[in-house]
């Protein structure tokens, strides 16, 4: 079949045949056009070789004649996936799936990866499972389903997926890391240790494995080993802000370091976070678009703990007593999690902004554009923090409060809210921030809406006084045990 005058030119220029090569073709000997099958084979050959542009050109020739050709659509989606253009990949792969009555496992799997990368977790999980129904040897699909289940706190189900992945691919380092983290979250520390060490054996330069191994050691109270892991992670990945926070958090539990040494480490960590923000292209602000005499102060609260978490329980009662005529509160959520507590908190804010999928540069710009007078960080060096943002100074006044018990060492934080019980005035020198002492207490507890049966006190019926501790093992060192022993020895 010949090329019509108004058809796309076979040379791939994008122009019509009559406006491009018609005269040249008429003056040349006739050359057979490649068949659809030949073009598809060429596209696959180029795709497998990583020649994306050539693969795309071959697919476009096919689609210019057969716009619904499923194999060409599939390859186009695969190219977009390889280039990290996930929305575009989802579009092409979705079209391919709709043109394929019996969709192959590989297509379901590719579509799920594109959806997963965009945070469409429920859709991605469904399509991973469609792929596994057709081909239960797809170890990567088990790994990815496990990741989604773990994000939903379905840890036992996630663990099962990781073990299925490892049964098919024992050398899958990512699966060992994820399984190790899931086991750590379930407090199976020795098993977690085994899988994280195995991941490092398989990939010695795997920074994330070293970081999570440090968390396991910290959970076991092996603080020197934890420090070594976090420092190793930072050597392998200089942009690992999570390891900076993990390191500083763990050093607070050490009784062999002086307060001065801990402050010095915190300040070095703060400088490292500021350098990371700059390297990531985040802006630095020195002037702000805010009124000097506003009717209401715009106050942003930055946290990843707007859920069933101690921070939220301490925050809720405070927010209930805020004077809305003088303060406008905006929540910046760094780790969205929908539960009963988050649903109670949302009406207490004038707006609720998720920063979870924003880069540091995007998030810093958003905070700045919102015209905040005060930005309050509720995380410190705890999980889901976005401390690098604060080094950009998106608000003229920045305060630490509630979520962290020590100094952040961050150059962009001006003040920290404390009380004389947690920070006696003589200990203010241990903070890079300026301490503001609140009267009585710096936090107000909101009792959880859970009925708890309270037993009678054992000491009320002649038994000795019972002591308990709700802290994790990392905080119980030899010095703590000596103090407890001293107290117990003085009991009658």
Short mmCIF file of C-alpha atoms in Angstrom, two decimals, residues 33-332:
data_model
loop_
_atom_site.label_atom_id
_atom_site.label_comp_id
_atom_site.label_asym_id
_atom_site.label_seq_id
_atom_site.Cartn_x
_atom_site.Cartn_y
_atom_site.Cartn_z
CA UNK A 33 8.04 0.57 3.20
CA UNK A 34 8.74 -1.40 6.40
CA UNK A 35 5.77 -3.42 7.52
CA UNK A 36 4.00 -2.82 10.85
CA UNK A 37 5.67 -5.94 12.22
CA UNK A 38 9.10 -4.73 11.15
CA UNK A 39 8.51 -1.34 12.79
CA UNK A 40 7.37 -3.00 16.02
CA UNK A 41 10.39 -5.27 16.02
CA UNK A 42 12.61 -2.25 15.45
CA UNK A 43 10.91 -0.40 18.33
CA UNK A 44 11.47 -3.34 20.69
CA UNK A 45 15.07 -3.73 19.59
CA UNK A 46 15.79 -0.06 20.28
CA UNK A 47 13.83 -0.16 23.56
CA UNK A 48 15.81 -3.13 24.87
CA UNK A 49 19.04 -1.35 23.90
CA UNK A 50 18.00 1.82 25.74
CA UNK A 51 17.68 3.86 22.54
CA UNK A 52 14.52 5.71 23.62
CA UNK A 53 14.37 8.25 20.78
CA UNK A 54 14.70 5.62 18.05
CA UNK A 55 12.16 3.33 19.76
CA UNK A 56 9.71 6.22 20.03
CA UNK A 57 10.15 7.16 16.35
CA UNK A 58 9.34 3.59 15.28
CA UNK A 59 6.27 3.49 17.52
CA UNK A 60 5.04 6.84 16.23
CA UNK A 61 5.20 5.51 12.66
CA UNK A 62 3.03 2.60 13.69
CA UNK A 63 0.58 4.79 15.62
CA UNK A 64 0.29 7.27 12.75
CA UNK A 65 -1.31 4.46 10.76
CA UNK A 66 -2.85 2.40 13.59
CA UNK A 67 -3.50 4.75 16.56
CA UNK A 68 -4.79 1.89 18.74
CA UNK A 69 -1.96 -0.56 18.10
CA UNK A 70 -1.52 -2.05 21.60
CA UNK A 71 2.12 -3.12 21.31
CA UNK A 72 3.22 0.33 20.15
CA UNK A 73 1.23 1.95 22.99
CA UNK A 74 2.87 -0.44 25.44
CA UNK A 75 6.36 0.47 24.24
CA UNK A 76 5.54 4.19 24.41
CA UNK A 77 4.43 3.70 28.02
CA UNK A 78 7.60 1.78 28.76
CA UNK A 79 9.74 4.61 27.36
CA UNK A 80 7.91 7.19 29.51
CA UNK A 81 8.35 4.91 32.54
CA UNK A 82 12.10 4.62 31.94
CA UNK A 83 12.37 8.42 31.65
CA UNK A 84 10.43 8.97 34.89
CA UNK A 85 7.44 10.58 33.14
CA UNK A 86 4.92 8.67 35.20
CA UNK A 87 1.70 10.49 34.29
CA UNK A 88 2.53 10.12 30.60
CA UNK A 89 3.42 6.45 31.14
CA UNK A 90 0.07 5.86 32.85
CA UNK A 91 -1.71 7.42 29.86
CA UNK A 92 0.04 5.25 27.25
CA UNK A 93 -0.17 2.05 29.31
CA UNK A 94 -3.82 2.65 30.13
CA UNK A 95 -4.57 2.97 26.41
CA UNK A 96 -2.64 -0.23 25.72
CA UNK A 97 -4.55 -2.07 28.45
CA UNK A 98 -7.91 -0.97 27.02
CA UNK A 99 -6.88 -2.26 23.57
CA UNK A 100 -5.83 -5.66 24.93
CA UNK A 101 -8.68 -8.10 25.69
CA UNK A 102 -6.31 -10.44 27.54
CA UNK A 103 -3.89 -8.02 29.15
CA UNK A 104 -0.48 -9.63 29.85
CA UNK A 105 1.09 -9.57 33.32
CA UNK A 106 3.91 -7.31 32.15
CA UNK A 107 1.45 -4.61 31.08
CA UNK A 108 -0.47 -4.72 34.38
CA UNK A 109 2.85 -4.54 36.21
CA UNK A 110 4.13 -1.54 34.22
CA UNK A 111 0.82 0.29 34.70
CA UNK A 112 0.97 -0.37 38.45
CA UNK A 113 4.53 1.02 38.64
CA UNK A 114 3.41 4.25 36.94
CA UNK A 115 0.45 4.59 39.34
CA UNK A 116 2.59 3.74 42.37
CA UNK A 117 5.10 6.45 41.48
CA UNK A 118 2.28 9.02 41.45
CA UNK A 119 0.99 7.97 44.87
CA UNK A 120 -2.10 6.19 43.50
CA UNK A 121 -1.55 3.38 45.97
CA UNK A 122 -4.93 1.61 45.93
CA UNK A 123 -5.00 1.52 42.14
CA UNK A 124 -1.39 0.38 41.97
CA UNK A 125 -1.95 -2.42 44.48
CA UNK A 126 -4.94 -3.69 42.51
CA UNK A 127 -2.96 -3.77 39.27
CA UNK A 128 0.10 -5.39 40.88
CA UNK A 129 -2.24 -8.15 42.08
CA UNK A 130 -3.71 -8.49 38.56
CA UNK A 131 -0.15 -9.03 37.30
CA UNK A 132 0.57 -11.63 39.99
CA UNK A 133 -2.62 -13.55 39.17
CA UNK A 134 -1.26 -14.01 35.66
CA UNK A 135 2.40 -14.51 36.61
CA UNK A 136 3.28 -15.30 40.22
CA UNK A 137 7.00 -15.21 39.42
CA UNK A 138 7.08 -11.38 39.29
CA UNK A 139 9.20 -10.87 42.40
CA UNK A 140 9.27 -7.09 41.94
CA UNK A 141 5.46 -7.00 42.11
CA UNK A 142 5.54 -8.77 45.49
CA UNK A 143 8.13 -6.22 46.67
CA UNK A 144 5.98 -3.29 45.55
CA UNK A 145 2.75 -4.66 47.04
CA UNK A 146 4.64 -5.13 50.30
CA UNK A 147 5.78 -1.51 50.19
CA UNK A 148 2.19 -0.30 49.81
CA UNK A 149 0.93 -2.56 52.60
CA UNK A 150 3.73 -1.33 54.87
CA UNK A 151 2.71 2.28 54.22
CA UNK A 152 -0.79 1.30 55.37
CA UNK A 153 0.65 -0.30 58.55
CA UNK A 154 -0.38 -3.79 57.38
CA UNK A 155 2.94 -5.15 58.55
CA UNK A 156 2.21 -8.89 58.67
CA UNK A 157 0.82 -8.84 55.13
CA UNK A 158 3.79 -6.75 53.97
CA UNK A 159 6.20 -9.22 55.58
CA UNK A 160 4.54 -12.08 53.68
CA UNK A 161 5.00 -10.22 50.37
CA UNK A 162 8.68 -9.57 51.06
CA UNK A 163 9.25 -13.23 51.93
CA UNK A 164 7.55 -14.29 48.67
CA UNK A 165 9.80 -11.88 46.80
CA UNK A 166 12.90 -13.30 48.47
CA UNK A 167 11.80 -16.88 47.78
CA UNK A 168 11.92 -15.96 44.08
CA UNK A 169 14.92 -13.63 44.26
CA UNK A 170 17.08 -14.29 47.36
CA UNK A 171 19.58 -11.61 46.32
CA UNK A 172 16.98 -8.81 46.19
CA UNK A 173 18.62 -6.30 48.55
CA UNK A 174 15.60 -3.95 48.54
CA UNK A 175 13.38 -6.77 49.79
CA UNK A 176 15.84 -7.56 52.60
CA UNK A 177 15.82 -3.89 53.65
CA UNK A 178 12.05 -3.54 53.55
CA UNK A 179 11.56 -6.81 55.40
CA UNK A 180 14.11 -5.70 57.97
CA UNK A 181 12.22 -2.45 58.53
CA UNK A 182 8.86 -4.25 58.80
CA UNK A 183 10.33 -6.66 61.36
CA UNK A 184 11.81 -3.73 63.29
CA UNK A 185 8.40 -2.06 63.34
CA UNK A 186 6.99 -5.29 64.78
CA UNK A 187 9.83 -5.32 67.37
CA UNK A 188 11.47 -8.48 66.00
CA UNK A 189 14.91 -6.90 66.28
CA UNK A 190 17.16 -9.91 65.79
CA UNK A 191 15.37 -10.97 62.60
CA UNK A 192 15.47 -7.37 61.38
CA UNK A 193 19.21 -7.28 62.08
CA UNK A 194 19.75 -10.42 59.98
CA UNK A 195 17.96 -9.08 56.90
CA UNK A 196 19.59 -5.66 57.02
CA UNK A 197 23.04 -7.21 57.38
CA UNK A 198 22.23 -9.49 54.43
CA UNK A 199 21.25 -6.46 52.34
CA UNK A 200 24.61 -4.87 53.13
CA UNK A 201 26.43 -8.09 52.25
CA UNK A 202 24.69 -8.04 48.88
CA UNK A 203 25.18 -4.29 48.34
CA UNK A 204 27.91 -2.91 50.62
CA UNK A 205 27.37 0.67 49.36
CA UNK A 206 23.62 0.63 50.08
CA UNK A 207 23.19 3.74 52.27
CA UNK A 208 19.56 3.06 53.18
CA UNK A 209 20.48 -0.38 54.52
CA UNK A 210 23.17 1.12 56.77
CA UNK A 211 20.74 3.78 57.99
CA UNK A 212 18.05 1.25 58.93
CA UNK A 213 20.61 -1.05 60.53
CA UNK A 214 21.48 1.93 62.73
CA UNK A 215 17.83 2.21 63.77
CA UNK A 216 17.78 -1.45 64.79
CA UNK A 217 20.95 -1.00 66.84
CA UNK A 218 19.44 2.10 68.44
CA UNK A 219 16.29 0.15 69.29
CA UNK A 220 18.46 -2.48 70.97
CA UNK A 221 20.36 0.13 72.96
CA UNK A 222 23.62 -0.40 71.02
CA UNK A 223 24.22 3.30 70.58
CA UNK A 224 27.86 3.27 69.45
CA UNK A 225 27.02 0.75 66.71
CA UNK A 226 24.03 2.92 65.71
CA UNK A 227 26.27 5.98 65.42
CA UNK A 228 28.70 4.10 63.18
CA UNK A 229 25.85 3.04 60.87
CA UNK A 230 24.42 6.54 60.54
CA UNK A 231 27.84 8.01 59.81
CA UNK A 232 28.47 5.29 57.23
CA UNK A 233 25.15 6.09 55.56
CA UNK A 234 26.16 9.75 55.33
CA UNK A 235 29.52 8.84 53.84
CA UNK A 236 27.74 6.85 51.13
CA UNK A 237 25.01 9.47 50.57
CA UNK A 238 25.93 13.03 51.52
CA UNK A 239 22.31 14.12 50.84
CA UNK A 240 20.81 11.80 53.47
CA UNK A 241 19.04 14.26 55.78
CA UNK A 242 17.24 11.38 57.52
CA UNK A 243 20.58 9.96 58.73
CA UNK A 244 21.57 13.38 60.08
CA UNK A 245 18.42 13.43 62.21
CA UNK A 246 18.80 9.79 63.25
CA UNK A 247 22.39 10.41 64.31
CA UNK A 248 21.53 13.48 66.41
CA UNK A 249 18.51 11.76 67.92
CA UNK A 250 20.62 8.77 68.99
CA UNK A 251 23.41 10.90 70.49
CA UNK A 252 20.92 12.31 73.00
CA UNK A 253 20.70 8.87 74.60
CA UNK A 254 24.45 8.65 75.14
CA UNK A 255 25.64 9.17 78.70
CA UNK A 256 29.30 9.25 77.63
CA UNK A 257 28.93 12.61 75.83
CA UNK A 258 28.84 15.99 77.53
CA UNK A 259 26.07 18.52 76.82
CA UNK A 260 28.66 20.67 75.06
CA UNK A 261 29.62 17.79 72.76
CA UNK A 262 25.97 17.11 71.94
CA UNK A 263 25.36 20.79 71.14
CA UNK A 264 28.41 20.88 68.88
CA UNK A 265 27.17 17.78 67.00
CA UNK A 266 23.69 19.31 66.68
CA UNK A 267 25.09 22.52 65.20
CA UNK A 268 27.23 20.55 62.73
CA UNK A 269 24.10 18.63 61.77
CA UNK A 270 22.17 21.86 61.30
CA UNK A 271 24.87 23.19 58.99
CA UNK A 272 24.79 19.93 57.03
CA UNK A 273 21.01 20.23 56.57
CA UNK A 274 21.37 23.82 55.38
CA UNK A 275 23.97 22.70 52.83
CA UNK A 276 21.64 19.91 51.65
CA UNK A 277 18.78 22.37 51.12
CA UNK A 278 21.07 24.59 49.06
CA UNK A 279 22.32 21.62 47.02
CA UNK A 280 18.70 20.64 46.33
CA UNK A 281 18.04 24.05 44.81
CA UNK A 282 15.86 25.36 47.63
CA UNK A 283 15.67 29.18 47.78
CA UNK A 284 16.91 31.29 50.68
CA UNK A 285 14.69 34.16 51.84
CA UNK A 286 15.78 37.38 53.53
CA UNK A 287 12.65 39.51 53.03
CA UNK A 288 8.99 38.52 53.43
CA UNK A 289 5.64 39.66 52.03
CA UNK A 290 3.93 40.14 55.37
CA UNK A 291 2.21 43.06 57.01
CA UNK A 292 3.99 44.61 59.98
CA UNK A 293 0.64 45.24 61.71
CA UNK A 294 -1.79 42.53 60.58
CA UNK A 295 -5.31 42.05 61.92
CA UNK A 296 -4.44 38.38 62.41
CA UNK A 297 -1.08 36.65 62.59
CA UNK A 298 -0.69 33.88 60.02
CA UNK A 299 0.92 30.95 61.84
CA UNK A 300 2.01 27.76 60.10
CA UNK A 301 2.51 24.48 61.97
CA UNK A 302 4.81 21.97 60.28
CA UNK A 303 4.46 18.31 61.26
CA UNK A 304 4.23 14.71 60.09
CA UNK A 305 2.31 13.69 63.21
CA UNK A 306 -1.22 14.97 62.61
CA UNK A 307 -2.60 11.54 63.55
CA UNK A 308 -2.72 9.13 66.49
CA UNK A 309 0.60 10.28 67.88
CA UNK A 310 1.69 12.00 71.13
CA UNK A 311 2.34 15.28 69.29
CA UNK A 312 -1.27 15.40 68.09
CA UNK A 313 -2.60 14.56 71.55
CA UNK A 314 -0.61 17.44 73.06
CA UNK A 315 -1.57 19.80 70.23
CA UNK A 316 -5.32 19.22 70.14
CA UNK A 317 -6.22 20.82 73.48
CA UNK A 318 -4.06 23.84 72.73
CA UNK A 319 -5.71 24.44 69.35
CA UNK A 320 -9.15 24.26 70.94
CA UNK A 321 -8.34 27.40 72.97
CA UNK A 322 -6.76 29.51 70.22
CA UNK A 323 -8.26 32.97 69.69
CA UNK A 324 -9.29 32.82 66.02
CA UNK A 325 -9.81 36.56 65.86
CA UNK A 326 -6.08 37.16 66.33
CA UNK A 327 -4.51 34.01 64.85
CA UNK A 328 -4.97 32.20 61.55
CA UNK A 329 -3.56 28.67 61.72
CA UNK A 330 -2.34 26.72 58.68
CA UNK A 331 -1.32 23.05 58.91
CA UNK A 332 1.57 21.83 56.77
#
